[in-house]
Coordinates of C-alpha atoms in Angstrom, one line a residue:
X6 CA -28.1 -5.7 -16.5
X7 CA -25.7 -5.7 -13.6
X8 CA -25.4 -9.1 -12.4
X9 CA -22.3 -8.7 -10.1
X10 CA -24.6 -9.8 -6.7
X11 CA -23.7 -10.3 -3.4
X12 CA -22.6 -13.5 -2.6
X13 CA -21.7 -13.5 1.5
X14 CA -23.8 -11.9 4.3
X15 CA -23.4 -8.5 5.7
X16 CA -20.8 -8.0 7.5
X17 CA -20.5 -7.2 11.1
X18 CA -18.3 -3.9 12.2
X19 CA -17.5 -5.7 15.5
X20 CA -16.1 -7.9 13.2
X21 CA -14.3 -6.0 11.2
X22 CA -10.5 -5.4 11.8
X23 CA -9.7 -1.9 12.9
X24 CA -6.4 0.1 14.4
X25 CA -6.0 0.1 18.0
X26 CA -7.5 3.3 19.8
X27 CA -4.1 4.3 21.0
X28 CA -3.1 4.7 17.4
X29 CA -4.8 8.0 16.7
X30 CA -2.3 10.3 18.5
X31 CA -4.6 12.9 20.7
X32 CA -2.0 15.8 21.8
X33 CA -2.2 16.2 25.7
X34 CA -3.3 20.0 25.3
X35 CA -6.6 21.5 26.3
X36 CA -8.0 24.9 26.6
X37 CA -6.8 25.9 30.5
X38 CA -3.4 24.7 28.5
X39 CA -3.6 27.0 26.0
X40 CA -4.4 29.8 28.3
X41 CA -1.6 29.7 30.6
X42 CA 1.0 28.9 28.0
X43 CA -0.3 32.4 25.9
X44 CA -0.1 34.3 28.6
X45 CA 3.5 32.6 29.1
X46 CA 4.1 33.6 25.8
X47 CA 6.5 36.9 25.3
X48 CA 5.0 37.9 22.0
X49 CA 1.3 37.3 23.0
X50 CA 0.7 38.2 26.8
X51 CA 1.9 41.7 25.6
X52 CA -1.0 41.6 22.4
X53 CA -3.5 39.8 25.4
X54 CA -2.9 42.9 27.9
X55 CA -3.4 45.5 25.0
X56 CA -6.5 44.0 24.2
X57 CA -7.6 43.4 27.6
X58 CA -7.1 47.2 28.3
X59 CA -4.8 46.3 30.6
X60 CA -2.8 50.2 31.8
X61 CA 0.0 47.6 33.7
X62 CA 0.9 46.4 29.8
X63 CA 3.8 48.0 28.2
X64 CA 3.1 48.6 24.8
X65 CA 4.8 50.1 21.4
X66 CA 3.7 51.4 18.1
X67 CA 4.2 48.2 16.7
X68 CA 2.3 46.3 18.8
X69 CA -0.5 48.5 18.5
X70 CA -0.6 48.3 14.7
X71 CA -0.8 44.5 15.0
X72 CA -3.6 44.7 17.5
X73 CA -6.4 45.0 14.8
X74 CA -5.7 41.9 13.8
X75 CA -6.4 39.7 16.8
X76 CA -9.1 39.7 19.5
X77 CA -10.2 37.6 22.5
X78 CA -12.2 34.8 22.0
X79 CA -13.5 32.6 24.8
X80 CA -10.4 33.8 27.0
X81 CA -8.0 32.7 24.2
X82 CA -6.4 34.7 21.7
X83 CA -7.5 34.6 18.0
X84 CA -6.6 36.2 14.7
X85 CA -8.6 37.3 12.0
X86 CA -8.2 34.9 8.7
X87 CA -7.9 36.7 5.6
X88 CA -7.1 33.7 3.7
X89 CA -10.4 31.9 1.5
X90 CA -10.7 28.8 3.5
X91 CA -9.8 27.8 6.6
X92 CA -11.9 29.7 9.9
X93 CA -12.5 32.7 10.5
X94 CA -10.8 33.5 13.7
X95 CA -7.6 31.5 14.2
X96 CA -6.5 30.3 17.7
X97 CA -3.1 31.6 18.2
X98 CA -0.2 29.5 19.2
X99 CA 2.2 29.9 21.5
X100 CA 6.2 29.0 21.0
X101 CA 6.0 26.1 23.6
X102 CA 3.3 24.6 22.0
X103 CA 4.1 24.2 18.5
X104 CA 5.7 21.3 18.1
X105 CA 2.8 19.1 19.4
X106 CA 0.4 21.1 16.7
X107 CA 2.9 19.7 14.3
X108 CA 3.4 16.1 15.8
X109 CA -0.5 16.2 15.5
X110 CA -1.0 17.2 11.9
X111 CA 1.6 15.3 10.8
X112 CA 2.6 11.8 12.5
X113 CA -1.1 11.0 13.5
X114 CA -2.6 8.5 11.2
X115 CA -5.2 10.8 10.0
X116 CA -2.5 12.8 8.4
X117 CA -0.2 9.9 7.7
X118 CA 3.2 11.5 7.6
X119 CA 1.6 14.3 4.8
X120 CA 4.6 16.6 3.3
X121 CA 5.5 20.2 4.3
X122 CA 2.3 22.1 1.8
X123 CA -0.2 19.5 3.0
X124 CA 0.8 19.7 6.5
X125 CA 1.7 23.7 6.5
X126 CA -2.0 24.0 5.4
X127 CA -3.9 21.8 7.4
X128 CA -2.3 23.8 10.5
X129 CA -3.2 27.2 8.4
X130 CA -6.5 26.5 8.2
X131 CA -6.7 26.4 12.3
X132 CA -4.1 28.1 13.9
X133 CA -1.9 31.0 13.6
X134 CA 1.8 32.0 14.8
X135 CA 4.7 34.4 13.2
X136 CA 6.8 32.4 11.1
X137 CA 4.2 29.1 10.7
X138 CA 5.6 28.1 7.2
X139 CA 9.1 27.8 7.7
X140 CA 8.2 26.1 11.2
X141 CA 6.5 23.4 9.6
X142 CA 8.6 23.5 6.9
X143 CA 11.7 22.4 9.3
X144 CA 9.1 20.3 11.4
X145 CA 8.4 18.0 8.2
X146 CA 12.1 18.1 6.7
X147 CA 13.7 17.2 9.6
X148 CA 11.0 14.1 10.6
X149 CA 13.3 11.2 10.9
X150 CA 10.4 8.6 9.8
X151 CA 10.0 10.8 6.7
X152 CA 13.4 10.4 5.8
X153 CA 14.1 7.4 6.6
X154 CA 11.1 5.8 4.6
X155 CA 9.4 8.3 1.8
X156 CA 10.4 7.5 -1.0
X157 CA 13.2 10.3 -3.5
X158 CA 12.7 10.8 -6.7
X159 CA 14.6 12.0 -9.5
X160 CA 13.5 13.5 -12.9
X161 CA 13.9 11.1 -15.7
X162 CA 15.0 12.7 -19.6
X163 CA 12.4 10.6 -21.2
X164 CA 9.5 12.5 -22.8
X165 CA 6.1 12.8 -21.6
X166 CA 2.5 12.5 -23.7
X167 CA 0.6 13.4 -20.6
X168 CA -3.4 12.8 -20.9
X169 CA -5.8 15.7 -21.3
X170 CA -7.2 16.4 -17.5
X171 CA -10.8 15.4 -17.9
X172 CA -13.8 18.1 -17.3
X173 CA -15.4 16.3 -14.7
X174 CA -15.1 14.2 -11.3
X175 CA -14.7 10.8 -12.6
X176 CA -14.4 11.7 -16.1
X177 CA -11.0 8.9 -15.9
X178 CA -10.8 7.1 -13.3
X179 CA -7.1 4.6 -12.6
X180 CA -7.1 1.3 -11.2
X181 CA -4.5 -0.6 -10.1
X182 CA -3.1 -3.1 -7.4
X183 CA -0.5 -2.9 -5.1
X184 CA 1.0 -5.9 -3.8
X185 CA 1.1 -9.2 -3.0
X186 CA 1.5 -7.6 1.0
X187 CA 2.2 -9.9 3.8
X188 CA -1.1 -11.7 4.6
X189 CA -2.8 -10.3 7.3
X190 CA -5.1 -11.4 9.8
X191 CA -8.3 -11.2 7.8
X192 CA -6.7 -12.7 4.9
X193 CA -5.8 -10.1 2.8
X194 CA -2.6 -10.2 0.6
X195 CA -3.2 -7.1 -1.8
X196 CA -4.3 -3.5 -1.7
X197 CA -6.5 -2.2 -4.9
X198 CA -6.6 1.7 -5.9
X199 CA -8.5 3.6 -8.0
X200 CA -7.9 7.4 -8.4
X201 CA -10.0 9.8 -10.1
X202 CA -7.8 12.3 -12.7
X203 CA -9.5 15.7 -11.6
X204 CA -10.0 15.9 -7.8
X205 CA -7.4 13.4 -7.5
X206 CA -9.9 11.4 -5.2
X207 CA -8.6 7.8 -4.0
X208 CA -10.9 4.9 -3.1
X209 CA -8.9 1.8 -1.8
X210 CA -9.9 -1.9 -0.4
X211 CA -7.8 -4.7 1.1
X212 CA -8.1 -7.8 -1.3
X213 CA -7.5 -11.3 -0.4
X214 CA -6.6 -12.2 -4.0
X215 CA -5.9 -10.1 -6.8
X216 CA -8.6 -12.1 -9.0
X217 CA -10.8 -10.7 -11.7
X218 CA -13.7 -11.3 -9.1
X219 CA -12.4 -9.6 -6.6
X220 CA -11.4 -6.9 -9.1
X221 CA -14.4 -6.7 -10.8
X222 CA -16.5 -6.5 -7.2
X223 CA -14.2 -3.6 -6.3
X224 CA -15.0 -1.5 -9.3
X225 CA -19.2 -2.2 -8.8
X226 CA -19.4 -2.0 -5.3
X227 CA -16.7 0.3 -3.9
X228 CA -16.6 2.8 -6.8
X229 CA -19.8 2.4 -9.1
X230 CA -22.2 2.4 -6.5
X231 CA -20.8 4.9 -4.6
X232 CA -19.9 7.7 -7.2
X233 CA -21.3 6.5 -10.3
X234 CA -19.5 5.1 -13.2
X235 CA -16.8 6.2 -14.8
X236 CA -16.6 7.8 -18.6
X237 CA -12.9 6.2 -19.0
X238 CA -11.4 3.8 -17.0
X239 CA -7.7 3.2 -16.9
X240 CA -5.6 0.4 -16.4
X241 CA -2.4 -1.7 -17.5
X242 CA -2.9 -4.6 -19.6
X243 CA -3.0 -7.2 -16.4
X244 CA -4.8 -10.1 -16.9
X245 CA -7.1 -9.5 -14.4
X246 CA -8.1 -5.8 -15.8
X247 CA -8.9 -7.1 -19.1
X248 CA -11.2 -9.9 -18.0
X249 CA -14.8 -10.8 -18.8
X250 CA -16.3 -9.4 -15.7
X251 CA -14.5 -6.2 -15.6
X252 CA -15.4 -5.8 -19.2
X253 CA -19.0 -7.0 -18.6
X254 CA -19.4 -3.8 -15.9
X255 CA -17.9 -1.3 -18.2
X256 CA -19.7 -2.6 -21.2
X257 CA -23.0 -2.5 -18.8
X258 CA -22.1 1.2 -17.8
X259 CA -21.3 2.2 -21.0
X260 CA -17.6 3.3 -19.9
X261 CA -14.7 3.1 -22.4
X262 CA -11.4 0.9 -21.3
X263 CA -8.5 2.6 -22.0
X264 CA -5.2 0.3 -21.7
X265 CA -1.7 1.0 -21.2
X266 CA 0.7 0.2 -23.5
X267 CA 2.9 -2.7 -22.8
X268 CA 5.9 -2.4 -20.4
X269 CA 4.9 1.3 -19.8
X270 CA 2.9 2.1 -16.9
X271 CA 4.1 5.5 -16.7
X272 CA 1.1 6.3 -18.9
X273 CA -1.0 5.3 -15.5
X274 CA 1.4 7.7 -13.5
X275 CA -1.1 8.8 -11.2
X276 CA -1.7 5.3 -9.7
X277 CA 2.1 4.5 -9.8
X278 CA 2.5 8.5 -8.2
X279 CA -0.6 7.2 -5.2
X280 CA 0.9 3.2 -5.0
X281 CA 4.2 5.4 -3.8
X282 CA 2.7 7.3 -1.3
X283 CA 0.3 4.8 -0.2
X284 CA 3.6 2.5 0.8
X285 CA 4.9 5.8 2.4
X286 CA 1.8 6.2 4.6
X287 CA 1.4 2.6 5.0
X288 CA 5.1 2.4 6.5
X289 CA 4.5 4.7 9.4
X290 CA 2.3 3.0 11.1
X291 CA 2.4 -0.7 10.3
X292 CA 3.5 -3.5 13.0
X293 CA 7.1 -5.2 13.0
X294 CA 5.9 -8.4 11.4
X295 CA 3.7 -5.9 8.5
X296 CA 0.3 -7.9 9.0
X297 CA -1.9 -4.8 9.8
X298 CA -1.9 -2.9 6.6
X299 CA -5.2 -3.3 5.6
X300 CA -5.9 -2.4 9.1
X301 CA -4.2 1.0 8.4
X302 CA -5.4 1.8 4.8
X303 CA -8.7 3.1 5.3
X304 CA -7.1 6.0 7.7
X305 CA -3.9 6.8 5.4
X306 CA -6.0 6.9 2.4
X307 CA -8.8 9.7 4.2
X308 CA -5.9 11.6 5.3
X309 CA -4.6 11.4 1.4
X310 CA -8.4 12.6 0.3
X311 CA -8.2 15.5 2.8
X312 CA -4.8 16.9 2.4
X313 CA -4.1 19.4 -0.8
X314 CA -2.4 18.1 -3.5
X315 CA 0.4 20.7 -4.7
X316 CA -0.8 20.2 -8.6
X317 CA -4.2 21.0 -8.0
X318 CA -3.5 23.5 -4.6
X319 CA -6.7 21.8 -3.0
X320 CA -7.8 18.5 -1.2
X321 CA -9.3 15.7 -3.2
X322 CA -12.5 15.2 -0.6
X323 CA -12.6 19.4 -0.7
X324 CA -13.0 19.1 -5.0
X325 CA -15.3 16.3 -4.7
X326 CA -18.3 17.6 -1.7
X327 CA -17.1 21.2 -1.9
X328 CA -16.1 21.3 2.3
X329 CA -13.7 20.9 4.6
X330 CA -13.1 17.7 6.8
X331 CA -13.2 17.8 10.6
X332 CA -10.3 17.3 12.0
X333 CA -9.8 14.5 15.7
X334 CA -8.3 17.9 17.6
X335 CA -11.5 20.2 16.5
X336 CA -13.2 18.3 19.1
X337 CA -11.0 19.6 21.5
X338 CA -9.9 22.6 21.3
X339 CA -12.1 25.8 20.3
X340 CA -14.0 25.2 16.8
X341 CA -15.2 28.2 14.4
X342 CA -16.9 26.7 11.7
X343 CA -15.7 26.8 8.5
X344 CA -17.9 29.5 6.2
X345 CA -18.8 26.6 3.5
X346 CA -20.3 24.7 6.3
X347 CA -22.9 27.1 6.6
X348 CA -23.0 28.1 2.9
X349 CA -26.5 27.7 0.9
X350 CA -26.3 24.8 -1.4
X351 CA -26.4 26.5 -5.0
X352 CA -22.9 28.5 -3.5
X353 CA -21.1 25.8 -2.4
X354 CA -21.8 24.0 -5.5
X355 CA -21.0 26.7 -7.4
X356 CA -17.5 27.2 -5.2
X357 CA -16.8 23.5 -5.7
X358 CA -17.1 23.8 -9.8
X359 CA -15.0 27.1 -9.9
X360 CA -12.2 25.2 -7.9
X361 CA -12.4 22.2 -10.5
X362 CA -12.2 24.7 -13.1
X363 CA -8.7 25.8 -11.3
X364 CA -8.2 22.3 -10.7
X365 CA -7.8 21.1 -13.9
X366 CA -6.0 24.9 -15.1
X367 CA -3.4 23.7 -12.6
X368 CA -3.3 20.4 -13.6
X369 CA -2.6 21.3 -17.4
X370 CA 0.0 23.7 -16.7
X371 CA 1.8 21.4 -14.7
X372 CA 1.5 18.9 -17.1
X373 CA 3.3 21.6 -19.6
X374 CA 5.6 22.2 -17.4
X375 CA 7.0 18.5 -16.2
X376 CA 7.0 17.3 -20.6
X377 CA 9.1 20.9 -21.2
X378 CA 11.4 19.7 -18.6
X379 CA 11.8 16.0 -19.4
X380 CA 11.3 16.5 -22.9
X381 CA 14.4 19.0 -22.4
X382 CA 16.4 16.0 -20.9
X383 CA 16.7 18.3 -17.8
X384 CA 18.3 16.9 -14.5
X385 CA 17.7 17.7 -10.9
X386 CA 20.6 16.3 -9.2
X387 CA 21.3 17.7 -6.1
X388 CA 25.1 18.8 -5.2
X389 CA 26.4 18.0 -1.4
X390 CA 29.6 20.0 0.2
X391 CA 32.1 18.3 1.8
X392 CA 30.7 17.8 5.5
X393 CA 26.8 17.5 4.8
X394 CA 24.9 14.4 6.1
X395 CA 23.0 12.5 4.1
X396 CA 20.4 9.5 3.5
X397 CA 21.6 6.4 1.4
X398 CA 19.0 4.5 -0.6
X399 CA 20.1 1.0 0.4
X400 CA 17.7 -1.8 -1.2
X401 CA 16.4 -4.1 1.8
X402 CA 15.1 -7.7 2.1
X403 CA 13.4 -9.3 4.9
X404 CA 12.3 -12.7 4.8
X405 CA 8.6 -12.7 5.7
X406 CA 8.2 -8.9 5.3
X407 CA 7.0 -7.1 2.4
X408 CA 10.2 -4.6 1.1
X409 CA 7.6 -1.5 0.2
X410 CA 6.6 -1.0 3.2
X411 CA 10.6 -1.5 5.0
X412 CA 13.0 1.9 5.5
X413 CA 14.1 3.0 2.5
X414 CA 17.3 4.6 3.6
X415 CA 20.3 4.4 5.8
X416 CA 22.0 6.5 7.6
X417 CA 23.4 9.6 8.7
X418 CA 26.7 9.8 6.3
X419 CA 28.9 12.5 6.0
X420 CA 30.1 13.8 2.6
X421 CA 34.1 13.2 2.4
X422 CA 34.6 14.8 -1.2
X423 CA 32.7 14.7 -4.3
X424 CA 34.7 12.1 -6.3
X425 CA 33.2 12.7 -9.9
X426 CA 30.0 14.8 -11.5
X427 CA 27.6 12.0 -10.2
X428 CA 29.6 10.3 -7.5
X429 CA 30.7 11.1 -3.8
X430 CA 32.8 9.2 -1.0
X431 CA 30.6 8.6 2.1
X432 CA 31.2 7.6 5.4
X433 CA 29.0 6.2 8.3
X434 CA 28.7 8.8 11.0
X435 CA 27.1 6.4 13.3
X436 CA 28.5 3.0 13.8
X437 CA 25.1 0.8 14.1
X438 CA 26.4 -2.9 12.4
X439 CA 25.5 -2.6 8.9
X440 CA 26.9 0.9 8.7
X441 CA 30.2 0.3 10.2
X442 CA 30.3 -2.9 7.8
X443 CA 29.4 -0.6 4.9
X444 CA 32.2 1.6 5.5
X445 CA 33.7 4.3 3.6
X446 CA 32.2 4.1 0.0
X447 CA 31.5 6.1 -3.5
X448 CA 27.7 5.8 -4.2
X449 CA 26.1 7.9 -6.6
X450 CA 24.1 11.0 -6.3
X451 CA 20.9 9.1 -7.2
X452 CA 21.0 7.3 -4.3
X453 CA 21.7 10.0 -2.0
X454 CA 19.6 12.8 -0.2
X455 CA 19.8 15.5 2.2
X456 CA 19.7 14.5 5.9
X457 CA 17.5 17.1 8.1
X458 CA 18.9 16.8 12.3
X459 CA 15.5 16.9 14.4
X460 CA 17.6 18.7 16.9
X461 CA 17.5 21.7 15.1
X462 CA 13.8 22.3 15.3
X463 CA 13.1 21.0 18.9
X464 CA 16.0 23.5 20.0
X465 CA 14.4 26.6 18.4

């Protein structure tokens, strides 16, 4: 019997430590907004007055072969969504506004600074203009947060003996814990992860010690009792992993232990894969002296759940209930309900299995894909011309800070000349302190990356 049992009173919410209001970034755009700008707009008024029967709107073949598509709703202009998810009728856009959709969907802490795919198609799923993908695509690339703080990675020659993707949600779960993390104001020093291998579904919890207690009281009450236990848990060979009471809950539910071998946590990739993006997420938002992150994790690690993941091509929470999330901006501007909301029961069910079933497809192949590749000793170094800008990786300490959640890079540099077939001579283009006492230098491609100008998109 489970014996795990509360040992401290319930707690209070007006107790418990949240993010300030003014975190959750709430665009300054409402409906009359929308409106004027469309009409504003030189590529919808025209679609707006055809629609509106307007005889004072000058029109062309074109535009009237387009017209189909779209209709006024509400005053506003929509178009039809021929794509599976997302709503039916998609409020349109207009040029002047697009940037603030963006900002929205990706700096807010609901969306956590998510990539180009998991931004691109939380946007899809809403709105429409001409050209969205490469828009967000320049949107995200050129984020100077993003690039000055996500973390680059490089594909490694070593084999890979990837696990077989389980048939079920929670078939393996992985554990881990990330940390130690400066100590915050409710006293909590570590962050604990668990990750389930099919959906891809996160549950996290700020920990004041990374004890087997507190490990142990994770597992039952933030993951057993909430999703049932796991058939496989898997971990590395910490100390605290393999204790008595971990192993007392698994024994109790009757789920097998699977370890890591030593010094090789790559076999728990998907942890060390979330623990990265986690500090990425994590790094947007926190305060100069780092003590709020446990304030922030509950909000980075819903918008991880809710964005798609580009292995599995959906969101973990969407695998796992078979819906869409609400979104803070649905309250605000106009809302068409998304088709599985209104679903019966025995389809969406039946849609949420199928997408598992292409879940773990995807999964597999991309599993075949990345051992192929490493198992091929393949590289993917990029190659810089003479004159490009760049990011470089610069390792940072802080005393009193915690160095996962600091920048990860410095810079702009410009490319001088590429010295070698791995090396290239850099030099600060601003002259900020540690730059201009960096100098000119030859640093190696693995510490380099492409540097995106923010002026490009805000100027188009």
């Amino acid at each position: 019997m489970l014996t795990l049992m509360p040992s401290r009173a319930p707690l209070c919410l007006t107790a418990m430590p949240l993010c300030s209001v003014s975190s959750i970034a709430v665009p300054v755009i409402d409906v009359d907004i929308i409106a004027t700008e469309q009409r504003n707009d030189n590529w919808i008024a025209p679609l707006i007055g055809l629609l509106s029967y307007s005889s004072a709107t000058p029109t062309t073949s074109a535009l009237r072969r387009q017209a189909h598509h779209f209709a006024i709703r509400d005053g506003l202009l929509h178009r039809r969504n021929y794509n599976a998810d997302g709503r039916q009728w998609l409020l349109v856009i207009p040029r002047s506004l697009r940037s603030e959709i963006c900002e929205s969907f990706h700096s807010d802490p609901q969306c956590a600074h998510s990539g180009v795919s998991k931004t691109y198609h939380r946007i899809r799923q809403r709105y429409f203009w001409r050209g969205m993908y490469r828009y967000v695509q320049r949107f995200v690339r050129s984020c100077l947060d993003c690039q000055r703080r996500k973390s680059s990675t490089h594909l490694s020659p070593a084999g890979l003996q990837p696990l077989p993707c389980p048939d079920h949600p929670f078939g393996r779960v992985a554990i881990d814990l990330y940390g130690p993390l400066p100590l915050t104001s409710a006293g909590n020093r570590w962050a604990i992860v668990a990750v389930d291998h099919l959906t891809r579904y996160a549950e996290t919890a700020a920990l004041p010690a990374a004890t087997a207690r507190d490990v142990a009281s994770f597992l039952l009450r933030r993951f057993i009792l909430r999703h049932g236990p796991p058939q496989e848990l898997l971990s590395d060979r910490g100390r605290v992993f393999l204790s008595e009471a971990v192993e007392a809950i698994l024994t109790e539910c009757h789920s097998v232990h699977r370890k890591t071998t030593a010094y090789h946590p790559q076999t728990n990739g998907l942890t060390e894969r979330f623990n990265r993006t986690l500090g990425d997420m994590l790094s947007m938002y926190v305060t100069a002296d780092h003590t709020n992150w446990d304030a922030i994790l509950p909000f980075v690690t819903y918008a991880y759940n809710t964005a798609p993941q580009s292995t599995t091509g959906f969101s973990p929470f969407f695998l796992l209930y078979g819906r869409h999330p609400s979104h803070t901006i649905d309250t605000i501007l106009p809302y068409s309900p998304d088709p599985s909301e209104s679903a019966p029961i025995s389809d969406t069910a039946r849609l949420a299995e199928e997408c598992r079933e292409l879940a773990k497809t995807f999964t597999t192949q991309e599993q075949e894909r990345q051992k192929s590749i490493r198992d091929g000793s393949a590289t993917s170094e990029p190659t810089f011309l003479p004159g490009a800008l760049v990011w470089l990786s610069v390792p940072t300490s802080v005393p009193g800070l915690c160095s996962k959640l600091l920048p990860k890079y410095e810079g702009p540099y410009r490319v001088i000349e590429r010295t070698s077939a791995v090396n290239y001579l850099i030099e600060p283009v601003e002259q900020s302190s540690d730059m201009r006492r960096r100098g000119r230098d030859i640093v190696n491609v693995e510490r380099l990356k492409a540097y995106y100008d923010p002026l490009i998109v805000t100027s188009s």
